[in-house]
Structures are given as structure tokens and as C-alpha cells.
Amino acid sequence: MTHPAYYDAVVRLLGEIQRTQMEAIDRAADLIFSSLAIDGILHVFGSGHSELVAEEAFHRAGGLVPVNPMTEPFLSPLTAPKKSGQLERVSGIAAILLDYHAPRSGEVLIIISNAGINAVPVELALEAKRRALTVIAITSLRHAKTVASRHASGKRLFEAADLVIDNGGEAGDGALAFPGLTAKVGPTSLITGAFIVNSIVCSVVERFVLKGLVPPVYLSANLPGGDEHNRQLEAKYKGRIKLLC
């Protein structure tokens, strides 16, 4: 049985996003469609547990093919958090990631970070904009506005991005408070992040269809013809999506 208070919190947040963030989601879809329609790539980044939201956009049945994840295990919980958590605060990593992935001018980078205060996501946004990318942030404004940046610029991710989509989460991500506990439990950023990412994807695909274009969408590899369908689409982007090289 689901916990009723957590269920209510998640449903409330999804409704809040639907009411307050759909204009930003539509704008994100416009920017991404304009890039993909001229053979661009959508780049995504997340560190910590936000990497899971970035992964949701990549190589996903029913998702877009031209998606390049700029994620690294050493910035995720797959590396001991005592190391990965500190590495997320180190300057200089963002430029290395951008040099390696080589996004092109005019392409879009989505950066997911719930707090948006650590050096890597903030620096990635600033450096990406210097390289003429459009930066979209998925973050919690409730959290970010209560804490100071850890980047030398003093900026938080929402202050460095071109477009901000607010996941609506509480400071600290937990949705539920229990008597006697300092920390809240029931994080929401993964659920809301996946909802936002897939809302963007659906809106991008809709734009392809409305323009009479065939959207580059993955078919499940567990359906007949799925492997062949996907290989044919992936061939167009060979060399540009590092995890497919």
C-alpha cells in the first residue's frame, strides 16, 4: 500500500508543475525542436541522484534518439558519496566535460540539479553559454533560494541558465515531516524530474508531427523490429552521442 501522505504530496507537485511550469516546458520544447530539426543533439547532465533524471532522457523506449548524456559515474552515487559529493564541488570539471562531448553552437543542454548550488552544474551552465549553447535548468527554486552558491561566481543554477523549470520540491527534497525527526523523508525530485523530461519529449515529438516530419523516437528493443529500427536511427548520429560510440 502506498503511503497516503506521500502519494498526496507527489500528486500535488505534479499538479503544481502542470499549472505553473507548462509555459516553460513548451518553451524548452520549442528550443529543442528547433535544434533537432536541423540535426542537432540534445545534451543532458545531472550529478548526484539528478543523474537518474538525465538517464531517463537517454536511450529510452518512447524517447528521443539524439540525446547525449554528459553524465559521469564519478559524479553519481555509483562512486562512493564521500568522493562524488566532493567532486561535484570542484571547479574545472565542467570545461573538461564540454571539451570531451563537443556540443555545437546552438544546441541545447539540460542541466538537472535539485539545489543547483554546486560548482559543476553552475560552471557547466556558465561555460556552456559561453560556447553558445542554450541552457535549460531543472531545479527546485524553493531549495535554491534558501542556500548560498558554492561556485566562485556566487550564482546558483537558476541564475546561470537561459530557461528554468521548477520541480516544486521542498528544500532538502523530502516531502514528509515526522514528529521527532529533523530530516524530511520521501524525496520527490526524481518523480517530478522524470515527469518534466518526458513532458518535454512528448512536446518535442508533437512539434515534429505538426511540421509533417518524422520524429527520431526509439522503439522498444523488446518489440519486433525494434533493434533494426533503432540502429537505423542511431546511425545518423554516429560519433556525436558518446555512449553509443
PDB file of C-alpha atoms in Angstrom:
ATOM      1  CA  MET A   1       0.000   0.000   0.000  1.00  0.00           C
ATOM      2  CA  THR A   2       1.285   3.458  -0.865  1.00  0.00           C
ATOM      3  CA  HIS A   3       1.805   5.961   1.899  1.00  0.00           C
ATOM      4  CA  PRO A   4      -1.202   8.298   1.528  1.00  0.00           C
ATOM      5  CA  ALA A   5       0.619  11.473   2.543  1.00  0.00           C
ATOM      6  CA  TYR A   6       3.482  10.799   0.128  1.00  0.00           C
ATOM      7  CA  TYR A   7       1.015   9.980  -2.644  1.00  0.00           C
ATOM      8  CA  ASP A   8      -0.801  13.246  -1.967  1.00  0.00           C
ATOM      9  CA  ALA A   9       2.471  15.199  -1.974  1.00  0.00           C
ATOM     10  CA  VAL A  10       3.533  13.761  -5.333  1.00  0.00           C
ATOM     11  CA  VAL A  11       0.139  14.321  -6.949  1.00  0.00           C
ATOM     12  CA  ARG A  12       0.074  17.882  -5.597  1.00  0.00           C
ATOM     13  CA  LEU A  13       3.515  18.601  -7.042  1.00  0.00           C
ATOM     14  CA  LEU A  14       2.652  17.166 -10.453  1.00  0.00           C
ATOM     15  CA  GLY A  15      -0.447  19.340 -10.477  1.00  0.00           C
ATOM     16  CA  GLU A  16       1.608  22.361  -9.475  1.00  0.00           C
ATOM     17  CA  ILE A  17       4.038  21.716 -12.317  1.00  0.00           C
ATOM     18  CA  GLN A  18       1.139  21.337 -14.732  1.00  0.00           C
ATOM     19  CA  ARG A  19      -0.307  24.672 -13.609  1.00  0.00           C
ATOM     20  CA  THR A  20       2.847  26.750 -13.294  1.00  0.00           C
ATOM     21  CA  GLN A  21       5.582  25.251 -15.494  1.00  0.00           C
ATOM     22  CA  MET A  22       3.891  24.268 -18.750  1.00  0.00           C
ATOM     23  CA  GLU A  23       4.813  27.560 -20.410  1.00  0.00           C
ATOM     24  CA  ALA A  24       8.477  26.907 -19.591  1.00  0.00           C
ATOM     25  CA  ILE A  25       8.167  23.281 -20.732  1.00  0.00           C
ATOM     26  CA  ASP A  26       6.643  24.449 -24.031  1.00  0.00           C
ATOM     27  CA  ARG A  27       9.471  26.936 -24.457  1.00  0.00           C
ATOM     28  CA  ALA A  28      12.001  24.168 -23.788  1.00  0.00           C
ATOM     29  CA  ALA A  29      10.294  22.020 -26.422  1.00  0.00           C
ATOM     30  CA  ASP A  30      10.466  24.869 -28.950  1.00  0.00           C
ATOM     31  CA  LEU A  31      14.199  25.339 -28.349  1.00  0.00           C
ATOM     32  CA  ILE A  32      14.976  21.623 -28.542  1.00  0.00           C
ATOM     33  CA  PHE A  33      12.827  21.026 -31.617  1.00  0.00           C
ATOM     34  CA  SER A  34      14.492  23.910 -33.452  1.00  0.00           C
ATOM     35  CA  SER A  35      17.882  22.324 -32.775  1.00  0.00           C
ATOM     36  CA  LEU A  36      16.941  18.721 -33.528  1.00  0.00           C
ATOM     37  CA  ALA A  37      15.120  19.677 -36.728  1.00  0.00           C
ATOM     38  CA  ILE A  38      18.471  20.795 -38.190  1.00  0.00           C
ATOM     39  CA  ASP A  39      20.241  17.632 -36.997  1.00  0.00           C
ATOM     40  CA  GLY A  40      21.323  18.931 -33.607  1.00  0.00           C
ATOM     41  CA  ILE A  41      21.754  16.871 -30.452  1.00  0.00           C
ATOM     42  CA  LEU A  42      20.103  17.396 -27.083  1.00  0.00           C
ATOM     43  CA  HIS A  43      22.661  17.211 -24.269  1.00  0.00           C
ATOM     44  CA  VAL A  44      21.669  16.335 -20.692  1.00  0.00           C
ATOM     45  CA  PHE A  45      23.570  16.459 -17.416  1.00  0.00           C
ATOM     46  CA  GLY A  46      22.821  15.569 -13.842  1.00  0.00           C
ATOM     47  CA  SER A  47      25.028  14.819 -10.856  1.00  0.00           C
ATOM     48  CA  GLY A  48      24.208  13.011  -7.644  1.00  0.00           C
ATOM     49  CA  HIS A  49      20.732  11.499  -7.824  1.00  0.00           C
ATOM     50  CA  SER A  50      19.878  14.030 -10.533  1.00  0.00           C
ATOM     51  CA  GLU A  51      21.895  11.799 -12.855  1.00  0.00           C
ATOM     52  CA  LEU A  52      18.909   9.435 -12.799  1.00  0.00           C
ATOM     53  CA  VAL A  53      16.728  12.142 -14.321  1.00  0.00           C
ATOM     54  CA  ALA A  54      19.307  12.691 -17.059  1.00  0.00           C
ATOM     55  CA  GLU A  55      19.392   8.936 -17.699  1.00  0.00           C
ATOM     56  CA  GLU A  56      15.622   8.966 -18.166  1.00  0.00           C
ATOM     57  CA  ALA A  57      16.141  11.026 -21.327  1.00  0.00           C
ATOM     58  CA  PHE A  58      18.739   8.666 -22.825  1.00  0.00           C
ATOM     59  CA  HIS A  59      18.242   5.536 -24.959  1.00  0.00           C
ATOM     60  CA  ARG A  60      14.665   5.228 -23.730  1.00  0.00           C
ATOM     61  CA  ALA A  61      11.890   3.304 -25.449  1.00  0.00           C
ATOM     62  CA  GLY A  62       9.445   6.011 -26.433  1.00  0.00           C
ATOM     63  CA  GLY A  63      12.153   8.643 -26.048  1.00  0.00           C
ATOM     64  CA  LEU A  64      14.242  10.690 -28.436  1.00  0.00           C
ATOM     65  CA  VAL A  65      17.290   9.184 -30.156  1.00  0.00           C
ATOM     66  CA  PRO A  66      19.519  12.301 -30.472  1.00  0.00           C
ATOM     67  CA  VAL A  67      20.205  12.649 -26.747  1.00  0.00           C
ATOM     68  CA  ASN A  68      23.765  12.777 -25.428  1.00  0.00           C
ATOM     69  CA  PRO A  69      24.165  12.255 -21.665  1.00  0.00           C
ATOM     70  CA  MET A  70      27.114  14.182 -20.264  1.00  0.00           C
ATOM     71  CA  THR A  71      26.949  12.210 -17.038  1.00  0.00           C
ATOM     72  CA  GLU A  72      29.919  10.643 -15.284  1.00  0.00           C
ATOM     73  CA  PRO A  73      29.925   7.833 -12.665  1.00  0.00           C
ATOM     74  CA  PHE A  74      32.377   9.787 -10.505  1.00  0.00           C
ATOM     75  CA  LEU A  75      29.700  12.481 -10.065  1.00  0.00           C
ATOM     76  CA  SER A  76      26.970   9.995  -9.137  1.00  0.00           C
ATOM     77  CA  PRO A  77      26.186   7.710  -6.195  1.00  0.00           C
ATOM     78  CA  LEU A  78      27.796   4.892  -8.235  1.00  0.00           C
ATOM     79  CA  THR A  79      31.005   6.360  -6.816  1.00  0.00           C
ATOM     80  CA  ALA A  80      31.292   6.469  -3.033  1.00  0.00           C
ATOM     81  CA  PRO A  81      29.306   9.563  -1.994  1.00  0.00           C
ATOM     82  CA  LYS A  82      32.219  10.764   0.170  1.00  0.00           C
ATOM     83  CA  LYS A  83      34.118  11.170  -3.108  1.00  0.00           C
ATOM     84  CA  SER A  84      31.389  12.027  -5.603  1.00  0.00           C
ATOM     85  CA  GLY A  85      29.807  14.609  -3.339  1.00  0.00           C
ATOM     86  CA  GLN A  86      33.112  16.441  -3.022  1.00  0.00           C
ATOM     87  CA  LEU A  87      33.930  16.160  -6.730  1.00  0.00           C
ATOM     88  CA  GLU A  88      30.636  17.886  -7.540  1.00  0.00           C
ATOM     89  CA  ARG A  89      32.057  20.940  -5.780  1.00  0.00           C
ATOM     90  CA  VAL A  90      35.314  21.053  -7.785  1.00  0.00           C
ATOM     91  CA  SER A  91      35.869  23.778 -10.396  1.00  0.00           C
ATOM     92  CA  GLY A  92      37.350  22.861 -13.770  1.00  0.00           C
ATOM     93  CA  ILE A  93      35.361  19.671 -14.389  1.00  0.00           C
ATOM     94  CA  ALA A  94      32.692  21.399 -16.490  1.00  0.00           C
ATOM     95  CA  ALA A  95      35.154  22.572 -19.143  1.00  0.00           C
ATOM     96  CA  ILE A  96      36.620  19.069 -19.391  1.00  0.00           C
ATOM     97  CA  LEU A  97      33.139  17.612 -19.947  1.00  0.00           C
ATOM     98  CA  LEU A  98      32.314  20.163 -22.633  1.00  0.00           C
ATOM     99  CA  ASP A  99      35.633  19.631 -24.404  1.00  0.00           C
ATOM    100  CA  TYR A 100      35.040  15.875 -24.447  1.00  0.00           C
ATOM    101  CA  HIS A 101      31.414  15.929 -25.598  1.00  0.00           C
ATOM    102  CA  ALA A 102      31.951  18.822 -28.027  1.00  0.00           C
ATOM    103  CA  PRO A 103      28.405  20.193 -28.231  1.00  0.00           C
ATOM    104  CA  ARG A 104      27.846  22.514 -31.154  1.00  0.00           C
ATOM    105  CA  SER A 105      26.833  26.142 -31.089  1.00  0.00           C
ATOM    106  CA  GLY A 106      23.048  26.483 -30.986  1.00  0.00           C
ATOM    107  CA  GLU A 107      22.405  23.119 -29.354  1.00  0.00           C
ATOM    108  CA  VAL A 108      20.544  22.720 -26.078  1.00  0.00           C
ATOM    109  CA  LEU A 109      21.884  21.457 -22.751  1.00  0.00           C
ATOM    110  CA  ILE A 110      19.508  20.447 -19.960  1.00  0.00           C
ATOM    111  CA  ILE A 111      21.135  20.558 -16.524  1.00  0.00           C
ATOM    112  CA  ILE A 112      19.304  18.843 -13.676  1.00  0.00           C
ATOM    113  CA  SER A 113      20.253  19.789 -10.127  1.00  0.00           C
ATOM    114  CA  ASN A 114      17.775  19.953  -7.274  1.00  0.00           C
ATOM    115  CA  ALA A 115      19.663  22.549  -5.212  1.00  0.00           C
ATOM    116  CA  GLY A 116      21.705  23.951  -8.080  1.00  0.00           C
ATOM    117  CA  ILE A 117      24.482  25.327  -5.881  1.00  0.00           C
ATOM    118  CA  ASN A 118      27.487  23.093  -6.500  1.00  0.00           C
ATOM    119  CA  ALA A 119      30.369  24.105  -8.735  1.00  0.00           C
ATOM    120  CA  VAL A 120      29.955  21.552 -11.514  1.00  0.00           C
ATOM    121  CA  PRO A 121      26.353  22.264 -12.577  1.00  0.00           C
ATOM    122  CA  VAL A 122      26.724  26.037 -12.161  1.00  0.00           C
ATOM    123  CA  GLU A 123      30.029  26.140 -14.010  1.00  0.00           C
ATOM    124  CA  LEU A 124      28.650  23.864 -16.714  1.00  0.00           C
ATOM    125  CA  ALA A 125      25.802  26.315 -17.317  1.00  0.00           C
ATOM    126  CA  LEU A 126      28.099  29.327 -17.458  1.00  0.00           C
ATOM    127  CA  GLU A 127      30.676  27.667 -19.707  1.00  0.00           C
ATOM    128  CA  ALA A 128      28.005  26.181 -21.996  1.00  0.00           C
ATOM    129  CA  LYS A 129      26.518  29.632 -22.529  1.00  0.00           C
ATOM    130  CA  ARG A 130      29.981  30.979 -23.355  1.00  0.00           C
ATOM    131  CA  ARG A 131      30.109  28.304 -26.046  1.00  0.00           C
ATOM    132  CA  ALA A 132      26.763  29.498 -27.460  1.00  0.00           C
ATOM    133  CA  LEU A 133      24.630  26.646 -26.147  1.00  0.00           C
ATOM    134  CA  THR A 134      21.163  27.234 -24.754  1.00  0.00           C
ATOM    135  CA  VAL A 135      20.960  26.073 -21.137  1.00  0.00           C
ATOM    136  CA  ILE A 136      17.767  24.765 -19.564  1.00  0.00           C
ATOM    137  CA  ALA A 137      17.775  24.124 -15.809  1.00  0.00           C
ATOM    138  CA  ILE A 138      15.506  21.715 -13.951  1.00  0.00           C
ATOM    139  CA  THR A 139      15.825  22.641 -10.295  1.00  0.00           C
ATOM    140  CA  SER A 140      13.969  23.367  -7.074  1.00  0.00           C
ATOM    141  CA  LEU A 141      13.549  27.085  -6.576  1.00  0.00           C
ATOM    142  CA  ARG A 142      12.264  26.509  -3.031  1.00  0.00           C
ATOM    143  CA  HIS A 143      15.578  24.878  -2.188  1.00  0.00           C
ATOM    144  CA  ALA A 144      17.928  27.027  -4.251  1.00  0.00           C
ATOM    145  CA  LYS A 145      16.617  30.330  -2.930  1.00  0.00           C
ATOM    146  CA  THR A 146      17.320  29.313   0.676  1.00  0.00           C
ATOM    147  CA  VAL A 147      21.006  28.414   0.236  1.00  0.00           C
ATOM    148  CA  ALA A 148      24.201  30.065  -0.993  1.00  0.00           C
ATOM    149  CA  SER A 149      26.102  29.049  -4.104  1.00  0.00           C
ATOM    150  CA  ARG A 150      29.289  27.008  -3.763  1.00  0.00           C
ATOM    151  CA  HIS A 151      30.610  28.385  -7.051  1.00  0.00           C
ATOM    152  CA  ALA A 152      33.074  31.275  -7.191  1.00  0.00           C
ATOM    153  CA  SER A 153      30.637  33.358  -9.248  1.00  0.00           C
ATOM    154  CA  GLY A 154      28.128  33.325  -6.404  1.00  0.00           C
ATOM    155  CA  LYS A 155      25.459  32.200  -8.861  1.00  0.00           C
ATOM    156  CA  ARG A 156      23.080  29.322  -8.445  1.00  0.00           C
ATOM    157  CA  LEU A 157      21.959  27.220 -11.396  1.00  0.00           C
ATOM    158  CA  PHE A 158      18.668  29.050 -11.807  1.00  0.00           C
ATOM    159  CA  GLU A 159      20.613  32.315 -12.062  1.00  0.00           C
ATOM    160  CA  ALA A 160      23.001  30.908 -14.685  1.00  0.00           C
ATOM    161  CA  ALA A 161      20.517  29.208 -17.048  1.00  0.00           C
ATOM    162  CA  ASP A 162      18.652  30.656 -20.018  1.00  0.00           C
ATOM    163  CA  LEU A 163      15.411  28.907 -19.058  1.00  0.00           C
ATOM    164  CA  VAL A 164      14.370  27.487 -15.676  1.00  0.00           C
ATOM    165  CA  ILE A 165      11.845  24.740 -14.976  1.00  0.00           C
ATOM    166  CA  ASP A 166      10.958  24.494 -11.295  1.00  0.00           C
ATOM    167  CA  ASN A 167      10.329  20.978  -9.958  1.00  0.00           C
ATOM    168  CA  GLY A 168       8.490  22.489  -6.992  1.00  0.00           C
ATOM    169  CA  GLY A 169      10.276  20.374  -4.393  1.00  0.00           C
ATOM    170  CA  GLU A 170      10.867  21.291  -0.780  1.00  0.00           C
ATOM    171  CA  ALA A 171      14.265  22.379   0.498  1.00  0.00           C
ATOM    172  CA  GLY A 172      16.148  19.143   1.120  1.00  0.00           C
ATOM    173  CA  ASP A 173      13.856  17.241  -1.323  1.00  0.00           C
ATOM    174  CA  GLY A 174      11.911  15.333   1.358  1.00  0.00           C
ATOM    175  CA  ALA A 175       8.156  15.901   1.281  1.00  0.00           C
ATOM    176  CA  LEU A 176       7.041  14.490   4.640  1.00  0.00           C
ATOM    177  CA  ALA A 177       7.825  15.557   8.188  1.00  0.00           C
ATOM    178  CA  PHE A 178       7.503  13.157  11.112  1.00  0.00           C
ATOM    179  CA  PRO A 179       7.464  14.059  14.814  1.00  0.00           C
ATOM    180  CA  GLY A 180      10.915  13.902  16.364  1.00  0.00           C
ATOM    181  CA  LEU A 181      12.748  13.815  13.007  1.00  0.00           C
ATOM    182  CA  THR A 182      14.810  16.735  11.781  1.00  0.00           C
ATOM    183  CA  ALA A 183      15.082  15.427   8.217  1.00  0.00           C
ATOM    184  CA  LYS A 184      12.066  15.158   5.976  1.00  0.00           C
ATOM    185  CA  VAL A 185      11.554  11.910   4.045  1.00  0.00           C
ATOM    186  CA  GLY A 186      10.013  10.975   0.711  1.00  0.00           C
ATOM    187  CA  PRO A 187      12.107  12.791  -1.906  1.00  0.00           C
ATOM    188  CA  THR A 188      10.198  13.985  -4.956  1.00  0.00           C
ATOM    189  CA  SER A 189      12.795  15.312  -7.407  1.00  0.00           C
ATOM    190  CA  LEU A 190      13.211  12.023  -9.287  1.00  0.00           C
ATOM    191  CA  ILE A 191       9.480  11.650  -9.942  1.00  0.00           C
ATOM    192  CA  THR A 192       8.937  15.274 -10.877  1.00  0.00           C
ATOM    193  CA  GLY A 193      12.152  15.366 -12.902  1.00  0.00           C
ATOM    194  CA  ALA A 194      11.113  12.342 -14.965  1.00  0.00           C
ATOM    195  CA  PHE A 195       7.691  13.916 -15.485  1.00  0.00           C
ATOM    196  CA  ILE A 196       9.252  17.160 -16.696  1.00  0.00           C
ATOM    197  CA  VAL A 197      11.742  15.420 -19.001  1.00  0.00           C
ATOM    198  CA  ASN A 198       9.103  13.215 -20.588  1.00  0.00           C
ATOM    199  CA  SER A 199       6.689  16.145 -20.894  1.00  0.00           C
ATOM    200  CA  ILE A 200       9.396  17.940 -22.866  1.00  0.00           C
ATOM    201  CA  VAL A 201       9.998  14.855 -25.022  1.00  0.00           C
ATOM    202  CA  CYS A 202       6.292  14.472 -25.813  1.00  0.00           C
ATOM    203  CA  SER A 203       6.062  18.152 -26.719  1.00  0.00           C
ATOM    204  CA  VAL A 204       9.118  17.928 -28.984  1.00  0.00           C
ATOM    205  CA  VAL A 205       7.686  14.901 -30.784  1.00  0.00           C
ATOM    206  CA  GLU A 206       4.375  16.732 -31.195  1.00  0.00           C
ATOM    207  CA  ARG A 207       6.204  19.565 -32.941  1.00  0.00           C
ATOM    208  CA  PHE A 208       7.847  17.151 -35.370  1.00  0.00           C
ATOM    209  CA  VAL A 209       4.469  15.665 -36.223  1.00  0.00           C
ATOM    210  CA  LEU A 210       2.772  19.047 -36.633  1.00  0.00           C
ATOM    211  CA  LYS A 211       5.516  20.048 -39.079  1.00  0.00           C
ATOM    212  CA  GLY A 212       4.999  16.855 -41.081  1.00  0.00           C
ATOM    213  CA  LEU A 213       8.379  15.475 -40.010  1.00  0.00           C
ATOM    214  CA  VAL A 214       9.189  12.016 -38.704  1.00  0.00           C
ATOM    215  CA  PRO A 215      10.438  12.310 -35.115  1.00  0.00           C
ATOM    216  CA  PRO A 216      13.550  10.276 -34.177  1.00  0.00           C
ATOM    217  CA  VAL A 217      11.946   8.123 -31.478  1.00  0.00           C
ATOM    218  CA  TYR A 218      13.203   4.851 -30.027  1.00  0.00           C
ATOM    219  CA  LEU A 219      11.103   1.740 -30.389  1.00  0.00           C
ATOM    220  CA  SER A 220      11.373  -0.795 -27.586  1.00  0.00           C
ATOM    221  CA  ALA A 221      14.064  -3.368 -28.343  1.00  0.00           C
ATOM    222  CA  ASN A 222      11.621  -5.902 -26.919  1.00  0.00           C
ATOM    223  CA  LEU A 223       9.160  -5.344 -29.767  1.00  0.00           C
ATOM    224  CA  PRO A 224       9.512  -6.946 -33.224  1.00  0.00           C
ATOM    225  CA  GLY A 225      11.797  -4.861 -35.422  1.00  0.00           C
ATOM    226  CA  GLY A 226      12.892  -2.687 -32.522  1.00  0.00           C
ATOM    227  CA  ASP A 227      16.622  -3.339 -32.849  1.00  0.00           C
ATOM    228  CA  GLU A 228      16.624  -2.661 -36.587  1.00  0.00           C
ATOM    229  CA  HIS A 229      14.540   0.489 -36.203  1.00  0.00           C
ATOM    230  CA  ASN A 230      16.830   1.865 -33.508  1.00  0.00           C
ATOM    231  CA  ARG A 231      20.102   1.037 -35.268  1.00  0.00           C
ATOM    232  CA  GLN A 232      18.911   2.859 -38.383  1.00  0.00           C
ATOM    233  CA  LEU A 233      18.110   5.999 -36.407  1.00  0.00           C
ATOM    234  CA  GLU A 234      21.283   5.868 -34.331  1.00  0.00           C
ATOM    235  CA  ALA A 235      23.455   5.689 -37.454  1.00  0.00           C
ATOM    236  CA  LYS A 236      22.545   9.294 -38.263  1.00  0.00           C
ATOM    237  CA  TYR A 237      24.133  10.498 -35.024  1.00  0.00           C
ATOM    238  CA  LYS A 238      27.166   8.226 -35.016  1.00  0.00           C
ATOM    239  CA  GLY A 239      30.093   9.785 -33.205  1.00  0.00           C
ATOM    240  CA  ARG A 240      28.053  12.540 -31.585  1.00  0.00           C
ATOM    241  CA  ILE A 241      26.490  10.502 -28.765  1.00  0.00           C
ATOM    242  CA  LYS A 242      29.474   9.308 -26.757  1.00  0.00           C
ATOM    243  CA  LEU A 243      27.790   6.331 -25.080  1.00  0.00           C
ATOM    244  CA  LEU A 244      26.794   4.984 -28.498  1.00  0.00           C
ATOM    245  CA  CYS A 245      30.305   5.256 -29.999  1.00  0.00           C
TER     246      CYS A 245
END
